[in-house]
Amino acid sequence: MKTIDELLSDGVAGKRVFVRADLNVPLSGTTITDDGRIRAVVPTVKALSEAGARVIVASHLGRPKGAPDPAFSLAPAAARLGELLGADVAFAEDTVGESAESTVSGLADGQVAVLENLRFNAGETAKDEAERGAFADRLAGLADIYVGDGFGAVHRKHASVFDLPKRLPHYAGFLIATEVGVLKKLTEDVARPYVVALGGSKVSDKLAVIDQLLGKADRILIGGGMAFTFLKAQGQEVGASLLQEDQIPAVTEYLERAEKQGVELVLPIDVVVSPGFPDLKAKAPTEHSAVDADKMPEGQLGLDIGPKTGELYASKLADAATVFWNGPMGVFEHPDYAEGTKAVAQALVDSDGFTVVGGGDSAAAVRTLGFDETAFGHISTGGGASLEYLEGKTLPGLAALED
């Protein structure tokens, strides 16, 4: 895989460089609520711009249905990118049409433009290779060189991620090079003890990565809504908590495998429960209490790991040489159910080991809860991509950057 360092050493002045970024940021109307993914691509865009390239930044945002939708416009992301660069950023109001062509042709050396949401064109996500390829051909007509730097999208076989780099000289940007380097530290010659903390709502989303980690991790800590399927598999009642009963056989098998393989699989010993789900916008105080995990009241929802579990998990993380954390421990968006996630995040901050926050909601939680991002070894921009890499899957966007 050739990197942007090689590209810059060859010289890019006057070249049109297409940067496939990940600007898929959360929005409240037109207000960006977490700009982490935009900040992550700034080093690549800035380096290319300062070297005299004409930089064309492209990304998806959300899940529009292959047609323009103002709710998913990249205009706010383009404006924020300009603020972070300290320079004007042009914005094309389409992806490969008249606005894109005129915007790109109007760039001078060192200037930057952002195309509108790639998913406004059905060819970006098409299953049909010919349709996807036709869109990639039109994108290729806008540029001379391709730089892949949207790690959060490399697990998607989409036109701008998989097909486009095959049509242009291609390089990995700084972000992708960093992400791949970090993931290799989690899969090759891992420093031990290796502890993994997994949370999130659905256990079905994490089964494949648990399957892989059972042969690699020393300890696996389970939290979030997915913990209740594990607790149910152990014969405990879980009240009205989120439960995937169809996954109980798989979870039971993993519990048995963990014991046989000497992997410490740790479940909550207490949980925070409530009669109902909180209003995440109002964030008003709710009725809640901590109860032992084996004494959950009927009709109550488990919404966070309890304080005793937070202390337990912190102790299990204390001596780790390598930590991978993916998924919050509870409904961290509400202050009544954020303490478990805070406890795990703080344990990573206090750790002397190499700590990786695996993107998605975990990365959002770190920023929402006010932690200093530099206190972690690495905060990934791609939760799904990180998990699929750890599952041992071939990621289309990375494969397309290989020569």
Coordinates of C-alpha atoms in Angstrom, one line a residue:
M1 CA 0.0 0.0 0.0
K2 CA 1.5 3.3 -1.1
T3 CA 1.1 6.2 1.3
I4 CA 0.6 9.9 1.0
D5 CA 4.3 10.4 2.1
E6 CA 5.4 8.8 -1.2
L7 CA 2.9 10.9 -3.1
L8 CA 4.1 14.2 -1.5
S9 CA 7.7 13.3 -2.2
D10 CA 6.9 12.9 -5.9
G11 CA 5.3 16.3 -6.0
V12 CA 1.6 17.1 -6.4
A13 CA 1.6 20.8 -7.4
G14 CA -1.1 21.5 -9.9
K15 CA -2.5 17.9 -9.7
R16 CA -6.2 17.3 -9.0
V17 CA -6.2 15.0 -6.0
F18 CA -9.5 13.2 -5.0
V19 CA -9.6 12.6 -1.2
R20 CA -12.2 10.1 -0.2
A21 CA -12.8 11.3 3.4
D22 CA -15.3 10.3 6.0
L23 CA -17.3 13.4 6.8
N24 CA -20.3 11.4 8.1
V25 CA -20.8 13.5 11.2
P26 CA -23.9 13.7 13.4
L27 CA -26.1 16.7 12.8
S28 CA -28.8 18.5 14.7
G29 CA -30.5 20.3 11.8
T30 CA -27.5 22.0 10.2
T31 CA -25.4 22.0 13.4
I32 CA -22.6 19.5 13.7
T33 CA -22.7 17.9 17.2
D34 CA -19.3 16.0 16.9
D35 CA -16.7 17.1 14.3
G36 CA -14.2 14.4 15.2
R37 CA -14.3 12.8 11.7
I38 CA -13.7 16.2 10.0
R39 CA -10.7 16.9 12.2
A40 CA -9.3 13.5 11.4
V41 CA -8.9 14.2 7.7
V42 CA -7.5 17.7 8.1
P43 CA -3.8 16.6 8.2
T44 CA -4.1 14.9 4.8
V45 CA -6.0 17.8 3.2
K46 CA -3.7 20.4 4.7
A47 CA -0.6 18.6 3.5
L48 CA -1.9 18.2 0.0
S49 CA -3.0 21.8 -0.1
E50 CA 0.3 23.2 1.2
A51 CA 2.1 21.1 -1.5
G52 CA 0.1 22.8 -4.2
A53 CA -2.5 20.2 -5.0
R54 CA -6.0 21.0 -6.1
V55 CA -7.9 19.0 -3.5
I56 CA -11.3 17.5 -4.1
V57 CA -12.8 16.1 -0.9
A58 CA -15.7 13.7 -1.1
S59 CA -17.7 11.7 1.4
H60 CA -21.1 10.3 2.2
L61 CA -23.4 11.5 5.1
G62 CA -26.2 9.4 6.5
R63 CA -28.4 7.1 4.3
P64 CA -30.2 9.1 1.6
K65 CA -31.9 6.9 -0.9
G66 CA -29.7 7.7 -3.9
A67 CA -31.2 11.1 -4.5
P68 CA -30.6 14.6 -3.2
D69 CA -32.0 15.2 0.3
P70 CA -31.3 18.6 2.0
A71 CA -31.3 16.9 5.4
F72 CA -28.1 15.0 4.4
S73 CA -26.2 17.8 2.7
L74 CA -22.5 18.1 3.3
A75 CA -22.6 21.9 3.3
P76 CA -22.2 22.1 7.1
A77 CA -19.2 19.7 6.9
A78 CA -17.6 21.7 4.1
A79 CA -18.0 24.9 6.2
R80 CA -16.4 23.3 9.2
L81 CA -13.5 21.9 7.2
G82 CA -12.8 25.4 6.0
E83 CA -12.8 26.7 9.6
L84 CA -10.3 24.0 10.6
L85 CA -8.1 24.6 7.6
G86 CA -8.3 28.4 8.0
A87 CA -9.1 28.8 4.4
D88 CA -12.0 29.1 2.0
V89 CA -13.4 25.8 0.8
A90 CA -15.5 25.7 -2.3
F91 CA -18.7 23.6 -2.3
A92 CA -20.1 21.8 -5.3
E93 CA -23.9 21.3 -5.1
D94 CA -23.7 17.9 -6.8
T95 CA -21.4 15.0 -7.2
V96 CA -20.5 14.6 -10.8
G97 CA -22.7 17.2 -12.5
E98 CA -22.3 20.7 -13.8
S99 CA -21.6 22.2 -10.3
A100 CA -18.9 19.6 -9.5
E101 CA -17.2 20.1 -12.9
S102 CA -17.2 23.9 -12.7
T103 CA -16.1 23.9 -9.0
V104 CA -13.2 21.6 -9.7
S105 CA -12.1 23.4 -12.9
G106 CA -12.1 26.6 -10.9
L107 CA -9.6 25.5 -8.3
A108 CA -6.2 27.0 -8.2
D109 CA -3.1 25.3 -6.9
G110 CA -3.5 24.7 -3.1
Q111 CA -7.3 25.3 -3.1
V112 CA -9.8 22.8 -1.7
A113 CA -13.4 21.9 -2.7
V114 CA -15.9 19.5 -1.2
L115 CA -18.4 17.7 -3.4
E116 CA -22.0 17.1 -2.3
N117 CA -23.0 13.9 -0.6
L118 CA -21.8 10.9 -2.7
R119 CA -24.9 8.9 -1.7
F120 CA -27.1 11.5 -3.5
N121 CA -26.1 9.4 -6.6
A122 CA -27.5 5.9 -6.6
G123 CA -24.3 4.6 -8.3
E124 CA -22.3 5.1 -5.1
T125 CA -24.0 2.2 -3.3
A126 CA -25.3 0.2 -6.2
K127 CA -25.0 -3.6 -6.0
D128 CA -24.7 -3.7 -9.8
E129 CA -21.1 -3.4 -10.7
A130 CA -21.7 -1.7 -14.0
E131 CA -23.8 1.0 -12.4
R132 CA -21.3 1.5 -9.6
G133 CA -18.4 1.5 -12.2
A134 CA -20.2 4.1 -14.3
F135 CA -20.4 6.5 -11.4
A136 CA -16.7 5.8 -10.5
D137 CA -15.8 6.6 -14.1
R138 CA -17.4 10.0 -13.8
L139 CA -15.7 10.7 -10.5
A140 CA -12.4 9.7 -12.0
G141 CA -12.9 12.3 -14.7
L142 CA -12.6 15.0 -12.0
A143 CA -9.2 14.0 -10.7
D144 CA -5.6 12.8 -11.5
I145 CA -4.8 11.0 -8.3
Y146 CA -6.8 9.2 -5.6
V147 CA -6.1 9.4 -1.8
G148 CA -8.2 7.1 0.4
D149 CA -8.6 8.6 3.9
G150 CA -12.2 7.7 4.9
F151 CA -11.4 4.8 7.2
G152 CA -15.0 4.7 8.5
A153 CA -16.1 3.6 5.0
V154 CA -13.4 1.1 4.0
H155 CA -15.6 -1.8 4.9
R156 CA -18.1 -0.8 2.2
K157 CA -17.9 -1.9 -1.4
H158 CA -19.0 1.4 -2.8
A159 CA -18.0 3.3 -5.9
S160 CA -15.8 6.0 -4.3
V161 CA -14.2 3.5 -1.9
F162 CA -13.7 0.3 -4.0
D163 CA -14.1 1.1 -7.7
L164 CA -12.6 4.6 -8.0
P165 CA -9.0 3.8 -6.7
K166 CA -8.7 1.2 -9.4
R167 CA -9.1 3.9 -12.0
L168 CA -6.5 6.3 -10.7
P169 CA -3.0 6.2 -9.1
H170 CA -3.9 5.6 -5.5
Y171 CA -2.5 6.2 -2.1
A172 CA -3.5 5.9 1.6
G173 CA -3.9 9.1 3.5
F174 CA -2.4 9.8 6.9
L175 CA -5.6 8.7 8.7
I176 CA -5.9 5.3 7.0
A177 CA -2.2 4.6 7.5
T178 CA -2.5 5.3 11.2
E179 CA -5.7 3.3 11.6
V180 CA -4.2 0.2 9.9
G181 CA -1.0 0.5 12.0
V182 CA -3.1 0.6 15.2
L183 CA -5.2 -2.4 14.1
K184 CA -2.0 -4.4 13.4
K185 CA -1.0 -3.7 17.0
L186 CA -4.3 -5.4 18.0
T187 CA -3.8 -8.4 15.8
E188 CA -0.1 -9.1 15.4
D189 CA 2.4 -9.6 18.3
V190 CA -0.1 -8.1 20.8
A191 CA 1.4 -6.9 24.1
R192 CA -0.3 -8.7 27.0
P193 CA -2.4 -8.7 29.0
Y194 CA -4.8 -7.9 26.2
V195 CA -8.2 -6.8 27.5
V196 CA -11.2 -6.0 25.3
A197 CA -14.3 -4.1 26.6
L198 CA -17.4 -4.5 24.4
G199 CA -20.7 -2.7 24.8
G200 CA -23.5 -1.4 22.7
S201 CA -27.0 -2.5 22.3
K202 CA -27.1 -5.7 20.3
V203 CA -25.0 -8.8 20.9
S204 CA -25.7 -9.8 17.3
D205 CA -23.5 -6.9 16.2
K206 CA -20.5 -8.3 18.1
L207 CA -20.8 -12.1 17.8
A208 CA -18.2 -12.3 15.0
V209 CA -15.6 -10.2 16.8
I210 CA -16.1 -12.1 20.0
D211 CA -15.6 -15.3 18.0
Q212 CA -12.2 -14.0 16.8
L213 CA -11.2 -12.5 20.1
L214 CA -11.8 -15.7 22.1
G215 CA -8.6 -17.0 20.6
K216 CA -6.6 -13.8 21.1
A217 CA -7.7 -11.7 24.2
D218 CA -6.9 -12.5 27.8
R219 CA -10.1 -10.9 29.1
I220 CA -13.3 -9.7 27.6
L221 CA -15.6 -7.3 29.5
I222 CA -19.2 -7.2 28.4
G223 CA -21.5 -4.2 29.0
G224 CA -24.3 -2.3 27.4
G225 CA -27.6 -3.7 26.2
M226 CA -25.8 -6.8 24.8
A227 CA -24.9 -7.9 28.4
F228 CA -28.4 -8.9 29.1
T229 CA -28.4 -11.7 26.5
F230 CA -25.3 -13.0 28.3
L231 CA -26.9 -12.8 31.7
K232 CA -30.0 -14.5 30.4
A233 CA -27.8 -17.3 29.0
Q234 CA -26.5 -17.8 32.5
G235 CA -30.1 -18.3 33.7
Q236 CA -30.6 -14.9 35.2
E237 CA -33.8 -12.8 34.8
V238 CA -33.3 -9.5 33.1
G239 CA -36.6 -7.8 33.6
A240 CA -37.7 -5.7 30.6
S241 CA -34.1 -5.1 29.4
L242 CA -33.0 -5.5 25.8
L243 CA -32.8 -9.2 25.0
Q244 CA -32.0 -11.1 21.9
E245 CA -33.4 -14.5 22.7
D246 CA -32.4 -16.0 19.4
Q247 CA -28.7 -15.3 20.2
I248 CA -28.8 -17.2 23.5
P249 CA -27.4 -20.5 22.0
A250 CA -24.5 -18.6 20.4
V251 CA -23.8 -16.7 23.6
T252 CA -23.9 -19.9 25.6
E253 CA -21.4 -21.5 23.3
Y254 CA -19.0 -18.5 23.7
L255 CA -19.3 -18.7 27.5
E256 CA -18.3 -22.4 27.3
R257 CA -15.5 -21.7 24.9
A258 CA -14.1 -18.9 27.0
E259 CA -13.9 -21.2 30.0
K260 CA -12.2 -23.9 28.0
Q261 CA -9.7 -21.6 26.4
G262 CA -8.8 -19.7 29.6
V263 CA -10.3 -16.4 28.5
E264 CA -11.8 -14.4 31.3
L265 CA -15.2 -13.3 30.1
V266 CA -16.5 -10.9 32.6
L267 CA -20.2 -9.9 33.0
P268 CA -21.9 -7.1 35.1
I269 CA -22.4 -7.9 38.7
D270 CA -24.8 -5.0 39.1
V271 CA -26.9 -2.8 36.8
V272 CA -28.7 0.5 36.8
V273 CA -32.4 0.0 36.2
S274 CA -35.4 2.3 35.4
P275 CA -39.1 1.8 34.8
G276 CA -38.8 3.4 31.3
F277 CA -36.4 4.7 28.7
P278 CA -35.2 8.3 29.4
D279 CA -35.8 11.4 27.2
L280 CA -32.3 11.9 25.8
K281 CA -33.1 15.4 24.6
A282 CA -34.5 16.8 27.9
K283 CA -31.9 14.9 30.0
A284 CA -34.3 15.5 33.0
P285 CA -33.6 13.4 36.2
T286 CA -35.3 9.9 36.0
E287 CA -36.3 7.3 38.5
H288 CA -33.4 4.8 38.6
S289 CA -31.5 2.6 41.0
A290 CA -28.6 0.1 41.1
V291 CA -29.4 -3.5 41.8
D292 CA -27.5 -6.7 41.7
A293 CA -27.5 -8.3 38.3
D294 CA -29.1 -11.4 39.6
K295 CA -31.9 -9.5 41.3
M296 CA -33.3 -7.4 38.5
P297 CA -37.0 -6.4 39.2
E298 CA -39.7 -7.5 36.8
G299 CA -40.6 -4.8 34.3
Q300 CA -37.5 -2.7 34.9
L301 CA -35.0 -1.8 32.1
G302 CA -31.3 -2.2 32.6
L303 CA -29.7 1.0 31.2
D304 CA -26.1 1.0 32.5
I305 CA -23.7 -1.2 34.3
G306 CA -23.7 -0.5 38.1
P307 CA -21.1 1.1 40.2
K308 CA -19.7 -2.2 41.5
T309 CA -19.3 -3.4 37.9
G310 CA -17.6 -0.1 37.0
E311 CA -15.1 -0.7 39.8
L312 CA -14.7 -4.4 38.7
Y313 CA -14.0 -3.5 35.1
A314 CA -11.6 -0.8 36.1
S315 CA -9.6 -3.4 38.1
K316 CA -9.6 -5.7 35.1
L317 CA -8.2 -3.0 32.9
A318 CA -5.6 -1.8 35.4
D319 CA -2.8 -4.1 34.4
A320 CA -3.6 -4.3 30.7
A321 CA -0.7 -3.8 28.2
T322 CA -3.2 -3.5 25.3
V323 CA -6.9 -2.4 25.5
F324 CA -9.5 -2.3 22.8
W325 CA -12.9 -0.7 23.7
N326 CA -15.9 -0.7 21.4
G327 CA -19.4 0.2 22.5
P328 CA -20.7 2.2 25.5
M329 CA -21.6 0.5 28.8
G330 CA -25.0 2.2 29.0
V331 CA -27.2 4.9 27.6
F332 CA -24.4 7.5 28.1
E333 CA -26.3 10.2 26.4
H334 CA -28.3 10.7 29.6
P335 CA -26.4 11.7 32.8
D336 CA -28.3 9.1 34.9
Y337 CA -26.8 6.3 32.8
A338 CA -23.4 7.5 31.9
E339 CA -21.4 6.5 34.9
G340 CA -20.5 3.0 33.6
T341 CA -19.1 4.4 30.3
K342 CA -17.2 7.0 32.3
A343 CA -15.7 4.3 34.5
V344 CA -14.4 2.4 31.5
A345 CA -13.1 5.5 29.8
Q346 CA -11.4 6.7 33.0
A347 CA -9.7 3.3 33.3
L348 CA -8.3 3.6 29.8
V349 CA -7.0 7.1 30.7
D350 CA -5.4 5.7 33.9
S351 CA -3.8 2.8 32.0
D352 CA -0.1 2.6 31.2
G353 CA -1.0 0.3 28.3
F354 CA -1.7 1.0 24.6
T355 CA -5.4 2.0 24.6
V356 CA -7.7 2.1 21.5
V357 CA -11.2 3.5 21.5
G358 CA -12.9 1.7 18.6
G359 CA -14.9 4.4 16.9
G360 CA -18.6 4.9 16.6
D361 CA -20.5 5.5 19.8
S362 CA -17.4 4.9 22.0
A363 CA -15.6 7.8 20.3
A364 CA -18.7 9.9 20.6
A365 CA -19.0 9.1 24.3
V366 CA -15.4 10.0 25.0
R367 CA -16.0 13.5 23.5
T368 CA -19.5 13.9 25.0
L369 CA -18.3 13.0 28.5
G370 CA -15.5 15.6 28.3
F371 CA -12.4 13.4 28.2
D372 CA -9.2 14.6 26.7
E373 CA -8.7 12.7 23.5
T374 CA -5.0 12.8 23.8
A375 CA -5.2 10.7 26.9
F376 CA -6.0 7.7 24.8
G377 CA -3.5 5.8 22.6
H378 CA -5.9 6.1 19.6
I379 CA -9.5 7.0 18.9
S380 CA -10.7 5.3 15.7
T381 CA -13.0 7.0 13.3
G382 CA -14.6 3.8 12.1
G383 CA -16.3 1.5 14.5
G384 CA -17.7 -0.9 11.9
A385 CA -14.5 -1.0 9.9
S386 CA -12.4 -1.6 13.1
L387 CA -14.7 -4.5 14.1
E388 CA -14.6 -6.1 10.6
Y389 CA -10.8 -5.9 10.6
L390 CA -10.6 -7.6 13.9
E391 CA -13.0 -10.2 12.7
G392 CA -10.4 -11.1 10.0
K393 CA -12.5 -9.8 7.1
T394 CA -11.0 -8.3 3.9
L395 CA -12.1 -4.7 3.8
P396 CA -12.8 -3.6 0.2
G397 CA -11.5 0.0 0.6
L398 CA -8.2 -1.3 2.0
A399 CA -7.9 -4.0 -0.7
A400 CA -8.4 -1.4 -3.4
L401 CA -5.5 0.6 -2.1
E402 CA -3.1 -2.4 -2.3
D403 CA -1.0 -2.6 -5.5

